[in-house]
PDB file of C-alpha atoms in Angstrom:
ATOM      1  CA  MET A  22       6.832  -4.451  -6.433  1.00 80.00           C
ATOM      2  CA  ARG A  23       4.767  -4.192  -9.370  1.00 87.00           C
ATOM      3  CA  ASN A  24       2.831  -7.576  -9.301  1.00 92.00           C
ATOM      4  CA  VAL A  25       2.832 -10.994  -7.437  1.00 95.00           C
ATOM      5  CA  LYS A  26       5.512 -12.220 -10.148  1.00 95.00           C
ATOM      6  CA  GLU A  27       8.032  -9.751  -9.310  1.00 94.00           C
ATOM      7  CA  LEU A  28       7.312 -10.375  -5.398  1.00 94.00           C
ATOM      8  CA  ALA A  29       7.887 -13.981  -5.845  1.00 95.00           C
ATOM      9  CA  VAL A  30      11.606 -13.570  -7.907  1.00 95.00           C
ATOM     10  CA  VAL A  31      12.472 -11.528  -4.572  1.00 94.00           C
ATOM     11  CA  PHE A  32      11.408 -13.996  -2.191  1.00 93.00           C
ATOM     12  CA  ARG A  33      12.440 -16.921  -4.075  1.00 95.00           C
ATOM     13  CA  ARG A  34       8.904 -18.354  -4.010  1.00 95.00           C
ATOM     14  CA  SER A  35       6.024 -19.282  -6.682  1.00 95.00           C
ATOM     15  CA  PRO A  36       3.660 -16.586  -7.189  1.00 96.00           C
ATOM     16  CA  VAL A  37       0.936 -19.196  -5.973  1.00 96.00           C
ATOM     17  CA  THR A  38       2.601 -19.935  -2.645  1.00 94.00           C
ATOM     18  CA  LEU A  39       2.663 -16.311  -2.048  1.00 94.00           C
ATOM     19  CA  SER A  40      -0.728 -15.534  -2.992  1.00 94.00           C
ATOM     20  CA  GLN A  41      -1.997 -18.717  -1.043  1.00 93.00           C
ATOM     21  CA  ALA A  42      -0.288 -17.368   1.900  1.00 91.00           C
ATOM     22  CA  PHE A  43      -1.683 -14.002   1.541  1.00 92.00           C
ATOM     23  CA  ARG A  44      -4.803 -15.123   1.245  1.00 90.00           C
ATOM     24  CA  THR A  45      -4.700 -17.443   4.556  1.00 88.00           C
ATOM     25  CA  SER A  46      -3.870 -14.085   6.504  1.00 84.00           C
ATOM     26  CA  VAL A  47      -6.886 -11.658   5.075  1.00 85.00           C
ATOM     27  CA  THR A  48     -10.627 -11.859   5.573  1.00 80.00           C
ATOM     28  CA  GLY A  49     -13.215 -10.772   2.704  1.00 79.00           C
ATOM     29  CA  GLU A  50     -12.333 -10.751  -0.932  1.00 81.00           C
ATOM     30  CA  ALA A  51      -8.254  -9.227  -0.681  1.00 84.00           C
ATOM     31  CA  THR A  52      -5.560 -10.704  -2.923  1.00 91.00           C
ATOM     32  CA  LEU A  53      -2.193 -10.252  -3.263  1.00 94.00           C
ATOM     33  CA  SER A  54      -2.468  -8.955  -6.510  1.00 94.00           C
ATOM     34  CA  ARG A  55      -5.105  -6.438  -5.688  1.00 93.00           C
ATOM     35  CA  PHE A  56      -3.251  -5.078  -2.972  1.00 94.00           C
ATOM     36  CA  LEU A  57       0.093  -4.737  -4.756  1.00 95.00           C
ATOM     37  CA  GLY A  58      -1.855  -3.197  -7.494  1.00 95.00           C
ATOM     38  CA  ALA A  59      -3.292  -0.619  -5.133  1.00 96.00           C
ATOM     39  CA  LEU A  60       0.299   0.100  -4.178  1.00 96.00           C
ATOM     40  CA  VAL A  61       1.018   0.759  -7.345  1.00 97.00           C
ATOM     41  CA  ILE A  62      -1.780   3.313  -7.661  1.00 98.00           C
ATOM     42  CA  LEU A  63      -0.587   4.994  -4.494  1.00 97.00           C
ATOM     43  CA  ARG A  64       2.892   5.550  -5.776  1.00 97.00           C
ATOM     44  CA  ALA A  65       1.664   7.191  -9.109  1.00 98.00           C
ATOM     45  CA  HIS A  66      -0.716   9.458  -6.969  1.00 98.00           C
ATOM     46  CA  GLN A  67       2.419  10.548  -5.042  1.00 97.00           C
ATOM     47  CA  LEU A  68       4.418  10.974  -8.459  1.00 98.00           C
ATOM     48  CA  ARG A  69       1.769  12.766 -10.223  1.00 98.00           C
ATOM     49  CA  THR A  70       1.100  14.769  -6.996  1.00 96.00           C
ATOM     50  CA  SER A  71       4.619  15.407  -7.376  1.00 97.00           C
ATOM     51  CA  GLY A  72       4.213  17.580 -10.628  1.00 97.00           C
ATOM     52  CA  LEU A  73       4.973  14.680 -12.962  1.00 97.00           C
ATOM     53  CA  SER A  74       2.876  13.987 -15.917  1.00 97.00           C
ATOM     54  CA  TRP A  75       1.265  10.870 -16.435  1.00 97.00           C
ATOM     55  CA  GLU A  76       3.663   9.711 -19.075  1.00 97.00           C
ATOM     56  CA  ILE A  77       6.298  10.167 -17.083  1.00 97.00           C
ATOM     57  CA  THR A  78       4.565   8.686 -13.936  1.00 98.00           C
ATOM     58  CA  SER A  79       3.905   5.477 -16.129  1.00 97.00           C
ATOM     59  CA  GLN A  80       7.405   5.406 -17.562  1.00 97.00           C
ATOM     60  CA  ARG A  81       8.878   5.572 -13.842  1.00 97.00           C
ATOM     61  CA  LEU A  82       6.579   2.826 -12.718  1.00 97.00           C
ATOM     62  CA  GLY A  83       7.211   0.445 -15.877  1.00 96.00           C
ATOM     63  CA  PHE A  84       3.743   0.500 -17.278  1.00 95.00           C
ATOM     64  CA  THR A  85       2.178   2.269 -20.363  1.00 97.00           C
ATOM     65  CA  ARG A  86      -0.167   4.967 -19.484  1.00 97.00           C
ATOM     66  CA  PRO A  87      -3.364   2.820 -20.944  1.00 97.00           C
ATOM     67  CA  THR A  88      -2.261   0.048 -18.415  1.00 96.00           C
ATOM     68  CA  LEU A  89      -1.948   2.579 -15.555  1.00 97.00           C
ATOM     69  CA  HIS A  90      -5.180   4.062 -16.324  1.00 98.00           C
ATOM     70  CA  LEU A  91      -6.864   0.373 -16.010  1.00 97.00           C
ATOM     71  CA  LYS A  92      -5.295  -0.152 -12.958  1.00 96.00           C
ATOM     72  CA  SER A  93      -6.845   3.067 -11.858  1.00 97.00           C
ATOM     73  CA  LYS A  94     -10.158   2.073 -12.999  1.00 97.00           C
ATOM     74  CA  LYS A  95      -9.728  -1.002 -10.932  1.00 96.00           C
ATOM     75  CA  TRP A  96      -8.946   0.549  -7.806  1.00 96.00           C
ATOM     76  CA  PRO A  97      -9.852   3.033  -6.637  1.00 97.00           C
ATOM     77  CA  GLY A  98     -12.446   3.110  -9.455  1.00 97.00           C
ATOM     78  CA  ARG A  99     -11.042   6.338 -10.912  1.00 97.00           C
ATOM     79  CA  THR A 100      -9.808   7.709 -14.189  1.00 97.00           C
ATOM     80  CA  LEU A 101      -6.377   8.944 -14.012  1.00 97.00           C
ATOM     81  CA  LYS A 102      -7.638  12.739 -14.189  1.00 96.00           C
ATOM     82  CA  GLN A 103      -9.773  11.659 -11.536  1.00 97.00           C
ATOM     83  CA  LEU A 104      -7.165  10.093  -9.401  1.00 97.00           C
ATOM     84  CA  ALA A 105      -5.543  13.444 -10.155  1.00 97.00           C
ATOM     85  CA  ARG A 106      -7.816  15.421  -7.941  1.00 97.00           C
ATOM     86  CA  THR A 107      -8.161  12.950  -5.469  1.00 97.00           C
ATOM     87  CA  PRO A 108      -6.838  14.656  -2.050  1.00 97.00           C
ATOM     88  CA  ARG A 109      -4.234  11.908  -0.583  1.00 97.00           C
ATOM     89  CA  ARG A 110      -5.963  11.635   2.677  1.00 97.00           C
ATOM     90  CA  HIS A 111      -8.940  10.219   0.806  1.00 97.00           C
ATOM     91  CA  LEU A 112      -6.949   8.347  -1.193  1.00 97.00           C
ATOM     92  CA  LEU A 113      -5.068   6.619   1.934  1.00 96.00           C
ATOM     93  CA  ALA A 114      -8.338   6.368   3.923  1.00 96.00           C
ATOM     94  CA  LYS A 115      -9.879   4.072   1.052  1.00 96.00           C
ATOM     95  CA  PHE A 116      -6.591   1.931   0.928  1.00 96.00           C
ATOM     96  CA  ILE A 117      -6.874   1.295   5.005  1.00 94.00           C
ATOM     97  CA  SER A 118     -10.446   0.303   4.337  1.00 93.00           C
ATOM     98  CA  ASP A 119      -9.772  -1.644   1.321  1.00 91.00           C
ATOM     99  CA  HIS A 120      -6.722  -3.185   1.862  1.00 91.00           C
ATOM    100  CA  MET A 121      -5.034  -2.671   5.220  1.00 91.00           C
ATOM    101  CA  GLN A 122      -8.361  -3.442   7.370  1.00 89.00           C
ATOM    102  CA  PRO A 123      -8.754  -7.065   5.698  1.00 86.00           C
ATOM    103  CA  LEU A 124      -5.225  -7.647   6.954  1.00 85.00           C
ATOM    104  CA  LEU A 125      -5.832  -6.304  10.328  1.00 86.00           C
ATOM    105  CA  ASP A 126      -9.126  -8.440  10.600  1.00 82.00           C
ATOM    106  CA  GLY A 127      -7.589 -11.527   9.172  1.00 68.00           C
ATOM    107  CA  ASP A 128      -4.906 -11.380  12.010  1.00 55.00           C
ATOM    108  CA  ALA A 129      -7.330 -11.085  14.921  1.00 45.00           C
ATOM    109  CA  PRO A 130      -8.486 -14.601  15.140  1.00 44.00           C
ATOM    110  CA  THR A 131      -5.526 -16.425  14.829  1.00 43.00           C
ATOM    111  CA  ARG A 132      -3.487 -14.903  17.473  1.00 37.00           C
ATOM    112  CA  GLY A 133      -6.714 -14.895  20.057  1.00 40.00           C
ATOM    113  CA  ASP A 134      -6.805 -11.108  19.972  1.00 42.00           C
ATOM    114  CA  ALA A 135     -10.227  -9.410  20.500  1.00 40.00           C
ATOM    115  CA  PRO A 136     -12.121  -8.004  17.426  1.00 42.00           C
ATOM    116  CA  ARG A 137     -10.425  -5.161  16.046  1.00 42.00           C
ATOM    117  CA  ARG A 138     -12.542  -2.054  15.210  1.00 43.00           C
ATOM    118  CA  PRO A 139     -12.313  -0.477  12.086  1.00 46.00           C
ATOM    119  CA  VAL A 140      -9.292   1.827  11.353  1.00 43.00           C
ATOM    120  CA  SER A 141      -9.633   5.269  10.047  1.00 46.00           C
ATOM    121  CA  ALA A 142      -7.872   8.210   8.913  1.00 45.00           C
ATOM    122  CA  THR A 143      -8.763   9.864  12.364  1.00 46.00           C
ATOM    123  CA  ASP A 144      -7.767   7.057  14.473  1.00 41.00           C
ATOM    124  CA  PRO A 145      -5.468   8.388  17.011  1.00 37.00           C
ATOM    125  CA  VAL A 146      -2.347   6.236  15.718  1.00 34.00           C
ATOM    126  CA  LEU A 147      -2.723   7.991  12.515  1.00 35.00           C
ATOM    127  CA  ALA A 148      -3.302  11.136  13.593  1.00 35.00           C
ATOM    128  CA  GLY A 149       0.108  13.492  13.202  1.00 36.00           C
ATOM    129  CA  THR A 150       1.778  10.762  11.096  1.00 36.00           C
ATOM    130  CA  ARG A 151       2.884  11.506   7.600  1.00 40.00           C
ATOM    131  CA  PRO A 152       2.562   7.932   5.900  1.00 41.00           C
ATOM    132  CA  SER A 153       5.239   7.360   3.229  1.00 41.00           C
ATOM    133  CA  MET A 154       4.146   6.029  -0.218  1.00 42.00           C
ATOM    134  CA  SER A 155       7.403   5.265  -1.222  1.00 41.00           C
TER     135      SER A 155
END
């Protein structure tokens, strides 16, 4: 999914309903739109590091190259050239801290769980796994 509107079509819900449901499940400033935008950048990074040019990568993702560049500047705050040089593990760690941690933190109070500790790329649960970005 490239954006909230596409996701809403798949789930047959309004984009506002999905965004509000997401917002009630997270802490901080996380939004569904930002979350999906970060997933697009993770996929772009994966395609680029597989050897594709930025032109082909942007076409595969359904964006113009300038739009992909703007998305990368939004999150993780890098140009496409800088993004291409970013190690995958650093990008995944940033995704976890910026986008997954708010989901995990937002989940704890509603379940009555104990407060969760921050997730890191060296967490034993994550160590030895190879997360898929497809």
